[in-house]
Coordinates of C-alpha atoms in Angstrom, one line a residue:
X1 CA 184.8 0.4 237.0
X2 CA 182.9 -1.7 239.5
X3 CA 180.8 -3.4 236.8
X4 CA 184.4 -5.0 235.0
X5 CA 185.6 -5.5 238.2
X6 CA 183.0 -7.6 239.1
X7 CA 182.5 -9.2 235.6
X8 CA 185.9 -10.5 236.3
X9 CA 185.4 -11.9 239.4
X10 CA 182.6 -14.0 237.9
X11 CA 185.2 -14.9 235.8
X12 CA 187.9 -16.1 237.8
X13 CA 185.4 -17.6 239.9
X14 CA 183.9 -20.3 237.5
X15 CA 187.5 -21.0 236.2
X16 CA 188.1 -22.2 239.6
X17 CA 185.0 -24.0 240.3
X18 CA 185.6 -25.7 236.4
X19 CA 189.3 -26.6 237.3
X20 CA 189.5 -27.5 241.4
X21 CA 192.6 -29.3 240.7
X22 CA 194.2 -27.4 238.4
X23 CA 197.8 -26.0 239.7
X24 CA 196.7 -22.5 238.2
X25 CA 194.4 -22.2 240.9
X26 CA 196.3 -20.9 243.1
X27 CA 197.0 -17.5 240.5
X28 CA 193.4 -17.3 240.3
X29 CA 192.8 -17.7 243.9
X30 CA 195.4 -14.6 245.0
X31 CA 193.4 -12.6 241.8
X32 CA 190.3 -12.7 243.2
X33 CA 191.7 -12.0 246.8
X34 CA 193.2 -9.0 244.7
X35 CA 189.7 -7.7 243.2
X36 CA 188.2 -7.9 246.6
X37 CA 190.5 -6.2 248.4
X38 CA 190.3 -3.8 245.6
X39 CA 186.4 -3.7 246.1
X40 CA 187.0 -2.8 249.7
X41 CA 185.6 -6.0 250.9
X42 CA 188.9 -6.9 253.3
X43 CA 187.2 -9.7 255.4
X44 CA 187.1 -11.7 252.2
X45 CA 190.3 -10.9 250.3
X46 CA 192.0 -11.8 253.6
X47 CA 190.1 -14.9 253.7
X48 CA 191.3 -15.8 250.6
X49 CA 194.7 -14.9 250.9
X50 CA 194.9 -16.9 254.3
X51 CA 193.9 -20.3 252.1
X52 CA 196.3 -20.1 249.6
X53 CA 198.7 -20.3 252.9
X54 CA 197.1 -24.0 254.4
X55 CA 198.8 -26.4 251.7
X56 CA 201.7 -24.6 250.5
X57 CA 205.0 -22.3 251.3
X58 CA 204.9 -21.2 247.4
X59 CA 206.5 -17.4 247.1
X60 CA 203.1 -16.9 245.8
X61 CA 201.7 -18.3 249.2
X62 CA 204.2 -16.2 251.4
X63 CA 202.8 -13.1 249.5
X64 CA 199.6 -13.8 250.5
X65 CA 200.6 -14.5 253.7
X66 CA 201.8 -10.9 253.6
X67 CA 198.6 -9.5 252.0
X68 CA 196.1 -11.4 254.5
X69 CA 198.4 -9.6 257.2
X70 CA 197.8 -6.1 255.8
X71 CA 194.5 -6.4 255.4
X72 CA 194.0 -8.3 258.9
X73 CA 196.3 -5.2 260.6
X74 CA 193.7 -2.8 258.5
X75 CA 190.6 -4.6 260.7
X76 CA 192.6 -4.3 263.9
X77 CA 192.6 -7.8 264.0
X78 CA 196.1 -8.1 265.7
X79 CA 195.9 -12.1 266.8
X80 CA 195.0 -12.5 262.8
X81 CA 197.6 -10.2 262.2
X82 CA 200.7 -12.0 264.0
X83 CA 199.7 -15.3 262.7
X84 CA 199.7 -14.7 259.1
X85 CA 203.2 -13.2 259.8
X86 CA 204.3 -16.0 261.1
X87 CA 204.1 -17.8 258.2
X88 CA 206.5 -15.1 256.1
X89 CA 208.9 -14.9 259.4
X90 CA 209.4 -18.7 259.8
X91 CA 208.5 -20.3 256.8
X92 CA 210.5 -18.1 254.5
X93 CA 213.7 -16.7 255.7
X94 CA 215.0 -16.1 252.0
X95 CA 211.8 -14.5 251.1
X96 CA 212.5 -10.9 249.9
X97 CA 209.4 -10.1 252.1
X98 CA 211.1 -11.3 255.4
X99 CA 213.0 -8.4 256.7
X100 CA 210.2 -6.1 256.0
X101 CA 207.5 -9.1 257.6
X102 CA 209.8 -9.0 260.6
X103 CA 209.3 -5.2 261.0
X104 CA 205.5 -5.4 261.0
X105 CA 205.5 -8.1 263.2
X106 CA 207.6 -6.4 266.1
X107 CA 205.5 -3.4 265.1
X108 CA 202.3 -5.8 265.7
X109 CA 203.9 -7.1 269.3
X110 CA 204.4 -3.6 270.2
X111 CA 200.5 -2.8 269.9
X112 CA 200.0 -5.9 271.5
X113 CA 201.9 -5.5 274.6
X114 CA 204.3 -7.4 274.0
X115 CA 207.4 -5.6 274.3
X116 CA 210.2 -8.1 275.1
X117 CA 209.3 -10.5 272.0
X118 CA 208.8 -7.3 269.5
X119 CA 212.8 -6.7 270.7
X120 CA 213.7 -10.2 269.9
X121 CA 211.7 -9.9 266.6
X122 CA 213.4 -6.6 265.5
X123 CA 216.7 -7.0 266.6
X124 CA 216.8 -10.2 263.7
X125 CA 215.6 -7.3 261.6
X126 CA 217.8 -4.8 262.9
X127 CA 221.1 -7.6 262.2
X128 CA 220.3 -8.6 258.4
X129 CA 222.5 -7.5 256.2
X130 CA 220.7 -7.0 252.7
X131 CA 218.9 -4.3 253.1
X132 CA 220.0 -1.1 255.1
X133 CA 217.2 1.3 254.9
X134 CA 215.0 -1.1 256.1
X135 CA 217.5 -2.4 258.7
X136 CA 217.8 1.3 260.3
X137 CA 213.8 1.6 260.5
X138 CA 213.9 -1.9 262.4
X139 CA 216.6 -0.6 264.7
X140 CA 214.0 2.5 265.5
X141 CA 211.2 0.1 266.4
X142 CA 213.6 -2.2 268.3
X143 CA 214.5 1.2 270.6
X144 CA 210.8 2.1 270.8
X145 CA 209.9 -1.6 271.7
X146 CA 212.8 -1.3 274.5
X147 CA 212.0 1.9 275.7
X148 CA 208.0 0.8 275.9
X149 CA 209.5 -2.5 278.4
X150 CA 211.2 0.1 280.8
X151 CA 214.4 -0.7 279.3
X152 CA 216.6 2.4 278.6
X153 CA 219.9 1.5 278.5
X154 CA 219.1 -1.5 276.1
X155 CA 217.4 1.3 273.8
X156 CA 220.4 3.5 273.7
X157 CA 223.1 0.7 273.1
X158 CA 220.7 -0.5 270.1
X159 CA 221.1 2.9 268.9
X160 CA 224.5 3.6 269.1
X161 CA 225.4 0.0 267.7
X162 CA 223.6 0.7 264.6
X163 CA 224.3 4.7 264.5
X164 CA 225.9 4.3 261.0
X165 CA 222.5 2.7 259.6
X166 CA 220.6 6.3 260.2
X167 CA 221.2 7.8 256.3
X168 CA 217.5 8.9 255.9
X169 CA 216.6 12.5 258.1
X170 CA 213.9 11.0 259.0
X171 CA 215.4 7.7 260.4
X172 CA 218.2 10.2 261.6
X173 CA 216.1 12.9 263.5
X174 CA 214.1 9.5 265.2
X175 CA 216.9 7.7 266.7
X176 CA 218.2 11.2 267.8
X177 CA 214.6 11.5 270.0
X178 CA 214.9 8.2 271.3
X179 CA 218.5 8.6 272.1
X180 CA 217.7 11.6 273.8
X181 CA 214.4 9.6 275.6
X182 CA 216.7 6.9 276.5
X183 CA 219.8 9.3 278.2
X184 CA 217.2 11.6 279.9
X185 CA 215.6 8.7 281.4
X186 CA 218.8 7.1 283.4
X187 CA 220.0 10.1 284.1
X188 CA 220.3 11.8 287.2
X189 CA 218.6 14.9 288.7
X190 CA 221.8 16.8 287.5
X191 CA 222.2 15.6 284.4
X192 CA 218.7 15.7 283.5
X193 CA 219.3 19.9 283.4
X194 CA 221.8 19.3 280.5
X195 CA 220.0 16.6 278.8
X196 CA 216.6 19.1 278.5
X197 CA 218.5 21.1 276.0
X198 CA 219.3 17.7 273.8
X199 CA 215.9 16.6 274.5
X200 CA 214.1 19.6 273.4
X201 CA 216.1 20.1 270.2
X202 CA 215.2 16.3 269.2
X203 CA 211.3 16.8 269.9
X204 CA 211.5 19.7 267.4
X205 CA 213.3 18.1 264.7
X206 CA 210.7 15.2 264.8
X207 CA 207.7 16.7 265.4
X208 CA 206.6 17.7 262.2
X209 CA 207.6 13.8 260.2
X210 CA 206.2 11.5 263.3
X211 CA 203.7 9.6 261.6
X212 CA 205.6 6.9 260.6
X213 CA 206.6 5.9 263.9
X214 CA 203.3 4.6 264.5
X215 CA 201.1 5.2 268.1
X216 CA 203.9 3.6 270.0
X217 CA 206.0 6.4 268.6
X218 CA 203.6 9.1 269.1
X219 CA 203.6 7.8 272.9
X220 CA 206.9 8.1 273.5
X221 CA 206.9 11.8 271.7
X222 CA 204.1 12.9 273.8
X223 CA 206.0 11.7 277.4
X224 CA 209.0 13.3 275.7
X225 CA 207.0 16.8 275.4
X226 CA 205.9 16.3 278.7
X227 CA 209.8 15.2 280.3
X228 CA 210.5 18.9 278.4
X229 CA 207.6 20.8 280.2
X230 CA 205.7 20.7 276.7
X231 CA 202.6 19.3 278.2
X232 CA 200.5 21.7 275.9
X233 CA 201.9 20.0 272.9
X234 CA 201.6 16.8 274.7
X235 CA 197.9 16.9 275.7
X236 CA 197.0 18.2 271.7
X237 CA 199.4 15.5 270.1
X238 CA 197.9 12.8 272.4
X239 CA 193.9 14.4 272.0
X240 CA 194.6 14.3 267.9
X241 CA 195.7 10.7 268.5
X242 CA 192.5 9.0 270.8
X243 CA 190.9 10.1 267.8
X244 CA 192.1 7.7 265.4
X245 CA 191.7 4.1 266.2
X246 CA 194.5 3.3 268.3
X247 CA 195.5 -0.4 270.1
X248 CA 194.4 -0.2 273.5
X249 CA 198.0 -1.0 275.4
X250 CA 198.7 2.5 273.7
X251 CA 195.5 4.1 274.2
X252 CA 195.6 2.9 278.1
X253 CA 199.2 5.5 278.3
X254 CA 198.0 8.1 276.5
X255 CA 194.9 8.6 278.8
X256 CA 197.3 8.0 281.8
X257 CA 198.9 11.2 281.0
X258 CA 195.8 13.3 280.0
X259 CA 194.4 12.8 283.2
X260 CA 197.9 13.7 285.2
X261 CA 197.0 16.7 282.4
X262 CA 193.5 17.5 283.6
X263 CA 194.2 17.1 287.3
X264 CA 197.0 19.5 287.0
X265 CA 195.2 22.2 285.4
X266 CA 192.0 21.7 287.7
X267 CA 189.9 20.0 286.0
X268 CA 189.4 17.0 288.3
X269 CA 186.2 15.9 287.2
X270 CA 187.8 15.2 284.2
X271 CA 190.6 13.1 285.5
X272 CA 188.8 11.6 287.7
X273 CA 186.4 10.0 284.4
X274 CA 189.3 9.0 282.6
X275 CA 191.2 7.4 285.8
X276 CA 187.8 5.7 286.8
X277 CA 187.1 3.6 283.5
X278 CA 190.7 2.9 283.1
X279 CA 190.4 1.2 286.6
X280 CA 187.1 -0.2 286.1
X281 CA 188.0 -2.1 283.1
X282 CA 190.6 -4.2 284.3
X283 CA 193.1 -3.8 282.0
X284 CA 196.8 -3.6 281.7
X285 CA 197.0 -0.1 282.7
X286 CA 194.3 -0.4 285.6
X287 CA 196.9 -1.0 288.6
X288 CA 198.2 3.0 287.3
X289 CA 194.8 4.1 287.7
X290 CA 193.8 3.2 290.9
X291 CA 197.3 3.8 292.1
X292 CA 196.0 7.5 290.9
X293 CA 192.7 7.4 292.9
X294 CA 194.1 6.6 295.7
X295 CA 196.4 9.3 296.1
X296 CA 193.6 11.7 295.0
X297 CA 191.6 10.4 297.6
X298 CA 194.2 11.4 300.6
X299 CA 194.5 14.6 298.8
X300 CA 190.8 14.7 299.1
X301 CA 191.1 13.6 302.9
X302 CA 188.8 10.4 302.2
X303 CA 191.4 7.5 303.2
X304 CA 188.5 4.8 303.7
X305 CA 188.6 5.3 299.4
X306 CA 191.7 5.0 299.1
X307 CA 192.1 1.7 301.7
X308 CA 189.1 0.4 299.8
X309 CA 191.4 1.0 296.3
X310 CA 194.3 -0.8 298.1
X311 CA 192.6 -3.8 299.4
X312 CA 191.4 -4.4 295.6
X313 CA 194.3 -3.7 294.0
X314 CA 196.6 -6.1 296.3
X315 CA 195.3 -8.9 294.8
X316 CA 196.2 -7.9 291.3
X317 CA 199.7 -10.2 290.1
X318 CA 201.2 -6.6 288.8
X319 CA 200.6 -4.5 291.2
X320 CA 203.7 -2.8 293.1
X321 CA 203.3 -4.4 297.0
X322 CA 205.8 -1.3 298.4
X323 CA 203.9 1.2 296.7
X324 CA 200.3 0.1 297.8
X325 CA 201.4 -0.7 301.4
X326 CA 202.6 3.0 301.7
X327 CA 199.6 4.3 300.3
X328 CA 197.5 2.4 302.5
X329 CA 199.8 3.4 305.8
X330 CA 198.9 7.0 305.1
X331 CA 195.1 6.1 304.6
X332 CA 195.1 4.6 307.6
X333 CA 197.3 7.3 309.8
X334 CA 195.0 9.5 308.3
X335 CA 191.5 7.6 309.7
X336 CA 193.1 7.5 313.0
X337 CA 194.5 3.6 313.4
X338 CA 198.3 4.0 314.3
X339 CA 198.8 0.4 314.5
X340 CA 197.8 -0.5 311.2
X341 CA 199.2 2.7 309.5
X342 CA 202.7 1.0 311.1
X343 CA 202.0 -2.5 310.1
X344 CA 201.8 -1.1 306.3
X345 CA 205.1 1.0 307.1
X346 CA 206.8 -2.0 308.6
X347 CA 206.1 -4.6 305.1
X348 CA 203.0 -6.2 306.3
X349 CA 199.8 -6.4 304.6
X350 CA 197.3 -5.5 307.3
X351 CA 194.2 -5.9 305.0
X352 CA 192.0 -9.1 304.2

């Protein structure tokens, strides 16, 4: 109970303070870090886990490093999260922890946005060699983390390299979906008709046992659902999701596509919330946004908006220059100035 529980924390506690020096401090250390975490006070189990990493590589240490990363990755503390990994991923390459470390961490990169270094980080745990079940899972993340940098072909030539790997129907049933993702996605107009049918079969077999993929994964379900005119399964999928705590490069997507959702099916006032906070908070996703209110507003015939969007987002580092110049040539053939509408048309940036 929480009475002995906390009896033998006392415990623990004044065997430390009696014996500072003592080289069973460390066991007593990663004991109490156990009853707290066990106590459901995380802040200070991960605390105490994170010291026993400062002055030593131990195995004892790298498990805590591992620990203090769970519980880190429980608070949604992702910066925490990646640097406690470290410590397994570089520190310990023999460590029996390492393969499954490297997973979390690509997982962790993922949330954080950062696509192209989860790849690097799950490809090492995609190529080890000692233990295959946890090889194949690495090989789905890689894919994901591939598909989630725009990068298709990559996915689908990760996926075919390790296709033997895929033993588990789980495993098996995801790599099909993001096979499927990956060949829809570089295909052409034609060849998009045959890949629906490969494309809808995959969604089914994984919709039921998605969980595990994480909210990147459920991302990348919901656009499939959508690619496969699914969007009702989509929009409950990605509602059921914004419900849990999600990271915010993930969340940013799945909003994306509920408002394309909302707008669709009339319900502009919606759309028009969800695009608006998106774009006023100046995130990763809020070039998309805007990009969205814009074209709304010449649909609305109110091209002074959308000029106004234009001239904002222009001066953001991400934002596509041929996209926004073409959006703000319409705006202003639509207000009636020729000559700047052909400026925008002919590459150059008429706004200040």
């Amino acid at each position: 109970g929480s009475q002995s529980m906390e009896t033998c924390r006392r415990v623990l506690a004044s065997t430390m303070a009696a014996f500072p020096n003592s080289r069973p401090v460390e066991s007593v250390t990663y004991a109490l870090a156990q009853l707290a975490a066990a106590d459901e006070r995380l802040e200070e189990s991960a605390q105490l886990f994170t010291s026993l990493t400062r002055c030593s590589s131990s195995p004892l240490a790298i498990r805590a490093a591992f620990n203090a990363a769970l519980l880190y990755r429980a608070q949604d503390d992702l910066g925490r999260t990646c640097q406690s990994l470290e410590m397994v991923v570089y520190g310990a390459p023999g460590n029996e922890l390492h393969t499954r470390a490297l997973i979390f961490y690509g997982q962790t990169l993922i949330d954080r946005g950062e696509f192209r270094e989860a790849a690097f980080q799950l490809k090492r745990a995609a190529n080890s060699r000692h233990l295959p079940d946890e090889q194949a899972r690495a090989t789905v993340f890689l894919a994901i983390a591939q598909l989630l940098d725009q990068k298709p072909a990559d996915a689908a030539e990760s996926l075919f390299s390790h296709r033997f790997q895929f033993q588990q129907q789980s495993v098996r049933n995801a790599a099909a979906l993001l096979t499927s993702i990956a060949r829809w996605r570089t295909a052409d107009n034609a060849a998009k008709l045959r890949e629906a049918a490969f494309l809808f079969r995959a969604i089914v077999a994984v919709d039921e046992d998605s969980d595990w993929l994480g909210s990147a994964g459920q991302l990348l379900l919901g656009q499939a659902m959508r690619d496969a005119d699914l969007e009702d399964r989509m929009a409950e999928l990605f509602l059921d999701a914004l419900q849990s705590r999600i990271p915010q490069v993930i969340q940013g997507q799945m909003k994306l596509a509920m408002a394309d959702y909302w707008y669709r099916r009339q319900r502009v006032s919606e759309a028009k919330e969800i695009w608006s906070a998106i774009y006023s908070a100046g995130g990763t996703d809020s070039v998309a946004a805007g990009i969205r209110m814009g074209e709304v507003a010449l649909e609305e015939h109110r091209p002074e908006i959308c000029i106004e969007i234009c001239r904002t987002l222009q001066h953001h580092d991400d934002s596509p220059r041929t996209v926004l110049l073409k959006l703000s040539g319409l705006a202003h053939e639509m207000a009636g100035r020729p000559v700047l509408a052909a400026q925008c048309y002919a590459g150059q940036w008429p706004l200040p």
